[in-house]
mmCIF file of C-alpha atoms in Angstrom:
data_model
loop_
_atom_site.group_PDB
_atom_site.id
_atom_site.type_symbol
_atom_site.label_atom_id
_atom_site.label_comp_id
_atom_site.label_asym_id
_atom_site.label_seq_id
_atom_site.Cartn_x
_atom_site.Cartn_y
_atom_site.Cartn_z
ATOM 1 C CA MET A 1 9.345 59.490 -92.215
ATOM 2 C CA ASN A 2 7.284 56.441 -91.103
ATOM 3 C CA ALA A 3 7.907 53.448 -93.086
ATOM 4 C CA SER A 4 5.565 50.482 -92.592
ATOM 5 C CA THR A 5 6.947 47.018 -93.656
ATOM 6 C CA SER A 6 5.157 43.822 -93.838
ATOM 7 C CA VAL A 7 6.853 40.468 -93.041
ATOM 8 C CA ASP A 8 5.238 37.431 -94.599
ATOM 9 C CA LEU A 9 6.311 34.147 -92.928
ATOM 10 C CA VAL A 10 7.070 31.472 -95.500
ATOM 11 C CA SER A 11 8.045 28.005 -94.501
ATOM 12 C CA ALA A 12 11.304 26.977 -95.610
ATOM 13 C CA SER A 13 11.428 23.931 -98.087
ATOM 14 C CA MET A 14 13.811 21.117 -97.064
ATOM 15 C CA GLY A 15 16.532 20.572 -99.186
ATOM 16 C CA LYS A 16 18.168 17.214 -100.272
ATOM 17 C CA SER A 17 19.923 15.282 -97.801
ATOM 18 C CA LEU A 18 23.382 14.991 -98.199
ATOM 19 C CA VAL A 19 23.495 11.026 -97.925
ATOM 20 C CA SER A 20 20.543 8.938 -98.821
ATOM 21 C CA ASP A 21 18.709 7.126 -96.194
ATOM 22 C CA ASN A 22 19.686 3.702 -97.599
ATOM 23 C CA ILE A 23 23.382 4.633 -97.679
ATOM 24 C CA ALA A 24 23.207 6.021 -94.146
ATOM 25 C CA LYS A 25 21.618 2.689 -93.004
ATOM 26 C CA TYR A 26 24.259 0.660 -94.718
ATOM 27 C CA ILE A 27 27.084 2.734 -93.096
ATOM 28 C CA MET A 28 25.452 2.232 -89.756
ATOM 29 C CA VAL A 29 25.020 -1.707 -90.182
ATOM 30 C CA THR A 30 28.557 -1.849 -91.258
ATOM 31 C CA MET A 31 29.663 0.116 -88.443
ATOM 32 C CA SER A 32 27.744 -1.925 -85.798
ATOM 33 C CA PHE A 33 29.115 -5.164 -87.259
ATOM 34 C CA MET A 34 32.579 -3.899 -86.894
ATOM 35 C CA ILE A 35 31.873 -2.900 -83.237
ATOM 36 C CA LEU A 36 30.482 -6.356 -82.303
ATOM 37 C CA PRO A 37 33.661 -8.500 -82.837
ATOM 38 C CA PHE A 38 35.538 -5.943 -80.306
ATOM 39 C CA GLY A 39 32.604 -5.472 -77.996
ATOM 40 C CA VAL A 40 31.730 -9.119 -77.234
ATOM 41 C CA PRO A 41 35.345 -10.119 -76.031
ATOM 42 C CA ALA A 42 35.681 -6.976 -74.143
ATOM 43 C CA ILE A 43 32.508 -8.052 -72.360
ATOM 44 C CA PHE A 44 33.973 -11.437 -71.080
ATOM 45 C CA LEU A 45 37.321 -9.845 -70.292
ATOM 46 C CA ASN A 46 35.727 -7.097 -68.096
ATOM 47 C CA ILE A 47 33.633 -9.781 -66.340
ATOM 48 C CA LEU A 48 36.939 -11.758 -65.495
ATOM 49 C CA ASN A 49 38.454 -8.291 -64.422
ATOM 50 C CA VAL A 50 35.611 -7.794 -62.101
ATOM 51 C CA HIS A 51 35.875 -11.387 -60.866
ATOM 52 C CA VAL A 52 39.769 -10.952 -60.207
ATOM 53 C CA PHE A 53 39.248 -7.767 -58.474
ATOM 54 C CA VAL A 54 36.543 -8.749 -56.361
ATOM 55 C CA ASN A 55 38.581 -11.810 -55.324
ATOM 56 C CA THR A 56 41.763 -9.898 -54.445
ATOM 57 C CA LYS A 57 42.315 -7.960 -51.215
ATOM 58 C CA LEU A 58 40.474 -4.791 -51.573
ATOM 59 C CA ASP A 59 42.820 -1.949 -51.094
ATOM 60 C CA SER A 60 42.783 1.751 -52.487
ATOM 61 C CA VAL A 61 44.231 0.620 -55.971
ATOM 62 C CA THR A 62 42.094 -2.607 -56.368
ATOM 63 C CA ASN A 63 38.973 -0.291 -55.531
ATOM 64 C CA CYS A 64 39.761 2.013 -58.496
ATOM 65 C CA TYR A 65 40.637 -0.619 -60.958
ATOM 66 C CA LEU A 66 37.219 -2.473 -59.878
ATOM 67 C CA SER A 67 35.411 0.640 -60.520
ATOM 68 C CA LEU A 68 37.249 1.013 -63.871
ATOM 69 C CA ALA A 69 36.406 -2.457 -64.651
ATOM 70 C CA LEU A 70 32.645 -2.064 -63.819
ATOM 71 C CA SER A 71 32.354 0.977 -65.911
ATOM 72 C CA ASP A 72 34.220 -0.303 -68.882
ATOM 73 C CA LEU A 73 31.769 -3.383 -68.530
ATOM 74 C CA ILE A 74 28.876 -1.328 -68.505
ATOM 75 C CA SER A 75 30.142 0.756 -71.390
ATOM 76 C CA MET A 76 30.679 -2.462 -73.682
ATOM 77 C CA LEU A 77 27.207 -3.811 -72.587
ATOM 78 C CA ALA A 78 25.542 -0.579 -73.632
ATOM 79 C CA ILE A 79 27.163 -0.075 -76.736
ATOM 80 C CA SER A 80 26.912 -3.797 -77.819
ATOM 81 C CA ASN A 81 23.241 -3.608 -77.104
ATOM 82 C CA ALA A 82 23.033 -0.390 -79.085
ATOM 83 C CA THR A 83 24.583 -1.947 -82.249
ATOM 84 C CA VAL A 84 22.477 -4.926 -82.031
ATOM 85 C CA PHE A 85 19.420 -2.763 -81.770
ATOM 86 C CA ASN A 86 20.661 -0.713 -84.933
ATOM 87 C CA ILE A 87 21.322 -3.841 -87.007
ATOM 88 C CA ILE A 88 17.449 -4.987 -86.101
ATOM 89 C CA ASN A 89 16.090 -1.414 -86.898
ATOM 90 C CA ALA A 90 17.949 -1.495 -90.156
ATOM 91 C CA PHE A 91 16.765 -4.669 -91.465
ATOM 92 C CA GLY A 92 13.097 -3.510 -90.664
ATOM 93 C CA VAL A 93 12.706 -6.076 -88.161
ATOM 94 C CA ASN A 94 9.544 -5.112 -86.194
ATOM 95 C CA TRP A 95 10.735 -6.391 -82.668
ATOM 96 C CA GLY A 96 10.010 -4.124 -79.659
ATOM 97 C CA ARG A 97 8.873 -0.708 -79.603
ATOM 98 C CA ASN A 98 10.825 2.408 -80.283
ATOM 99 C CA LEU A 99 14.172 0.848 -81.168
ATOM 100 C CA PRO A 100 15.713 4.085 -82.108
ATOM 101 C CA THR A 101 14.924 5.519 -78.829
ATOM 102 C CA TYR A 102 16.344 2.353 -76.962
ATOM 103 C CA THR A 103 19.512 2.846 -79.266
ATOM 104 C CA TYR A 104 19.852 6.508 -78.226
ATOM 105 C CA LEU A 105 19.459 5.743 -74.580
ATOM 106 C CA LEU A 106 21.921 2.975 -74.455
ATOM 107 C CA THR A 107 24.351 5.422 -76.404
ATOM 108 C CA TYR A 108 23.672 7.739 -73.223
ATOM 109 C CA GLY A 109 24.358 4.902 -71.044
ATOM 110 C CA HIS A 110 27.713 4.451 -72.910
ATOM 111 C CA SER A 111 28.481 8.019 -72.813
ATOM 112 C CA LEU A 112 27.761 7.926 -68.964
ATOM 113 C CA ALA A 113 30.208 5.007 -68.535
ATOM 114 C CA ILE A 114 33.068 6.445 -70.556
ATOM 115 C CA ASP A 115 32.610 9.598 -68.518
ATOM 116 C CA ILE A 116 33.231 7.546 -65.453
ATOM 117 C CA THR A 117 35.745 5.633 -66.993
ATOM 118 C CA SER A 118 37.622 9.012 -67.802
ATOM 119 C CA ALA A 119 37.269 10.317 -64.356
ATOM 120 C CA THR A 120 38.469 7.296 -62.575
ATOM 121 C CA THR A 121 41.406 6.967 -64.778
ATOM 122 C CA THR A 122 42.143 10.606 -64.008
ATOM 123 C CA TYR A 123 41.905 10.020 -60.428
ATOM 124 C CA ILE A 124 44.198 6.863 -60.657
ATOM 125 C CA ALA A 125 46.567 8.913 -62.497
ATOM 126 C CA LEU A 126 46.474 11.564 -59.760
ATOM 127 C CA GLN A 127 46.980 9.207 -56.870
ATOM 128 C CA ARG A 128 49.911 7.421 -58.816
ATOM 129 C CA GLY A 129 51.401 10.819 -59.668
ATOM 130 C CA LEU A 130 51.430 12.020 -56.063
ATOM 131 C CA CYS A 131 52.366 8.765 -54.524
ATOM 132 C CA VAL A 132 55.552 8.828 -56.672
ATOM 133 C CA THR A 133 56.409 12.515 -56.293
ATOM 134 C CA LEU A 134 55.499 13.122 -52.684
ATOM 135 C CA PRO A 135 55.763 9.414 -51.076
ATOM 136 C CA PHE A 136 56.036 10.530 -47.633
ATOM 137 C CA LEU A 137 53.270 13.343 -47.631
ATOM 138 C CA THR A 138 50.652 11.194 -49.216
ATOM 139 C CA ARG A 139 51.340 7.490 -47.978
ATOM 140 C CA HIS A 140 48.334 7.828 -45.646
ATOM 141 C CA ALA A 141 46.127 10.194 -47.772
ATOM 142 C CA PHE A 142 45.009 7.321 -50.034
ATOM 143 C CA ASN A 143 43.453 4.250 -48.262
ATOM 144 C CA LYS A 144 40.477 1.677 -49.139
ATOM 145 C CA ASN A 145 37.739 3.741 -47.808
ATOM 146 C CA ARG A 146 38.739 7.032 -49.339
ATOM 147 C CA SER A 147 39.052 5.370 -52.646
ATOM 148 C CA LEU A 148 35.735 3.807 -52.226
ATOM 149 C CA VAL A 149 34.208 7.182 -51.387
ATOM 150 C CA ILE A 150 35.930 8.899 -54.509
ATOM 151 C CA CYS A 151 34.751 6.109 -56.788
ATOM 152 C CA VAL A 152 31.020 6.371 -55.631
ATOM 153 C CA SER A 153 31.241 10.097 -55.784
ATOM 154 C CA ILE A 154 32.665 9.906 -59.328
ATOM 155 C CA PHE A 155 29.725 7.926 -60.199
ATOM 156 C CA LEU A 156 26.985 10.007 -58.547
ATOM 157 C CA MET A 157 28.767 13.249 -60.006
ATOM 158 C CA MET A 158 28.847 11.789 -63.467
ATOM 159 C CA LEU A 159 24.971 10.523 -63.400
ATOM 160 C CA ALA A 160 24.209 14.095 -62.110
ATOM 161 C CA PHE A 161 25.749 15.439 -65.258
ATOM 162 C CA THR A 162 24.167 12.881 -67.712
ATOM 163 C CA LEU A 163 20.499 12.843 -66.215
ATOM 164 C CA PRO A 164 19.541 16.280 -67.781
ATOM 165 C CA ARG A 165 20.497 14.713 -71.230
ATOM 166 C CA TYR A 166 18.176 11.870 -70.389
ATOM 167 C CA ALA A 167 15.148 14.235 -69.253
ATOM 168 C CA THR A 168 15.803 16.489 -72.415
ATOM 169 C CA LEU A 169 15.492 13.351 -74.692
ATOM 170 C CA LYS A 170 12.081 12.564 -72.872
ATOM 171 C CA LEU A 171 10.974 15.942 -73.413
ATOM 172 C CA ILE A 172 11.634 16.372 -77.088
ATOM 173 C CA SER A 173 10.647 12.838 -78.263
ATOM 174 C CA ILE A 174 7.361 12.285 -79.599
ATOM 175 C CA PRO A 175 6.085 8.676 -80.221
ATOM 176 C CA ASP A 176 4.693 7.935 -83.627
ATOM 177 C CA PRO A 177 2.209 4.917 -83.030
ATOM 178 C CA ALA A 178 1.813 4.251 -86.727
ATOM 179 C CA ASP A 179 5.146 2.763 -87.414
ATOM 180 C CA THR A 180 6.773 2.503 -83.677
ATOM 181 C CA ARG A 181 9.467 4.966 -84.490
ATOM 182 C CA VAL A 182 10.251 8.108 -82.542
ATOM 183 C CA SER A 183 11.015 11.497 -84.497
ATOM 184 C CA LEU A 184 12.876 14.119 -82.699
ATOM 185 C CA LEU A 185 11.894 17.639 -82.891
#
């Protein structure tokens, strides 16, 4: 028994969104205004941390904390700029081109800095744990140069993990010259 079937492709109609665009815009603006009071002081405190760590004697621990302060500074700069772009975009100010894309890229910069912070904090915890539990075996294992190499390696490894996400964003974004926005596929 041969049965022949025909399949017609019908485009699916888009349903109603769960949250209206206006409500989503107001939520994003409110969240952005909530981030800025914490982000701006964190920027100044991390600049102060970097200044203190650079001016102290660099050793294994200071290198790790300097790396941690730099990644936190980058994170706060990226998230503060992304929130400013969200606010500008929400009020419809025509400033710059493709503000949603800039916000998205700054969010990835924040994500990269958070990954670096997490990996550096894990390394500091591992270093401290080993120095406390095995002090005689590890007293020469951690020095200034090894910590510098590890902190730079953490940065390069996290950058290598993040670059494919940047490339994916570039590949799927389609600029719309009519309203200088980007629609994602």
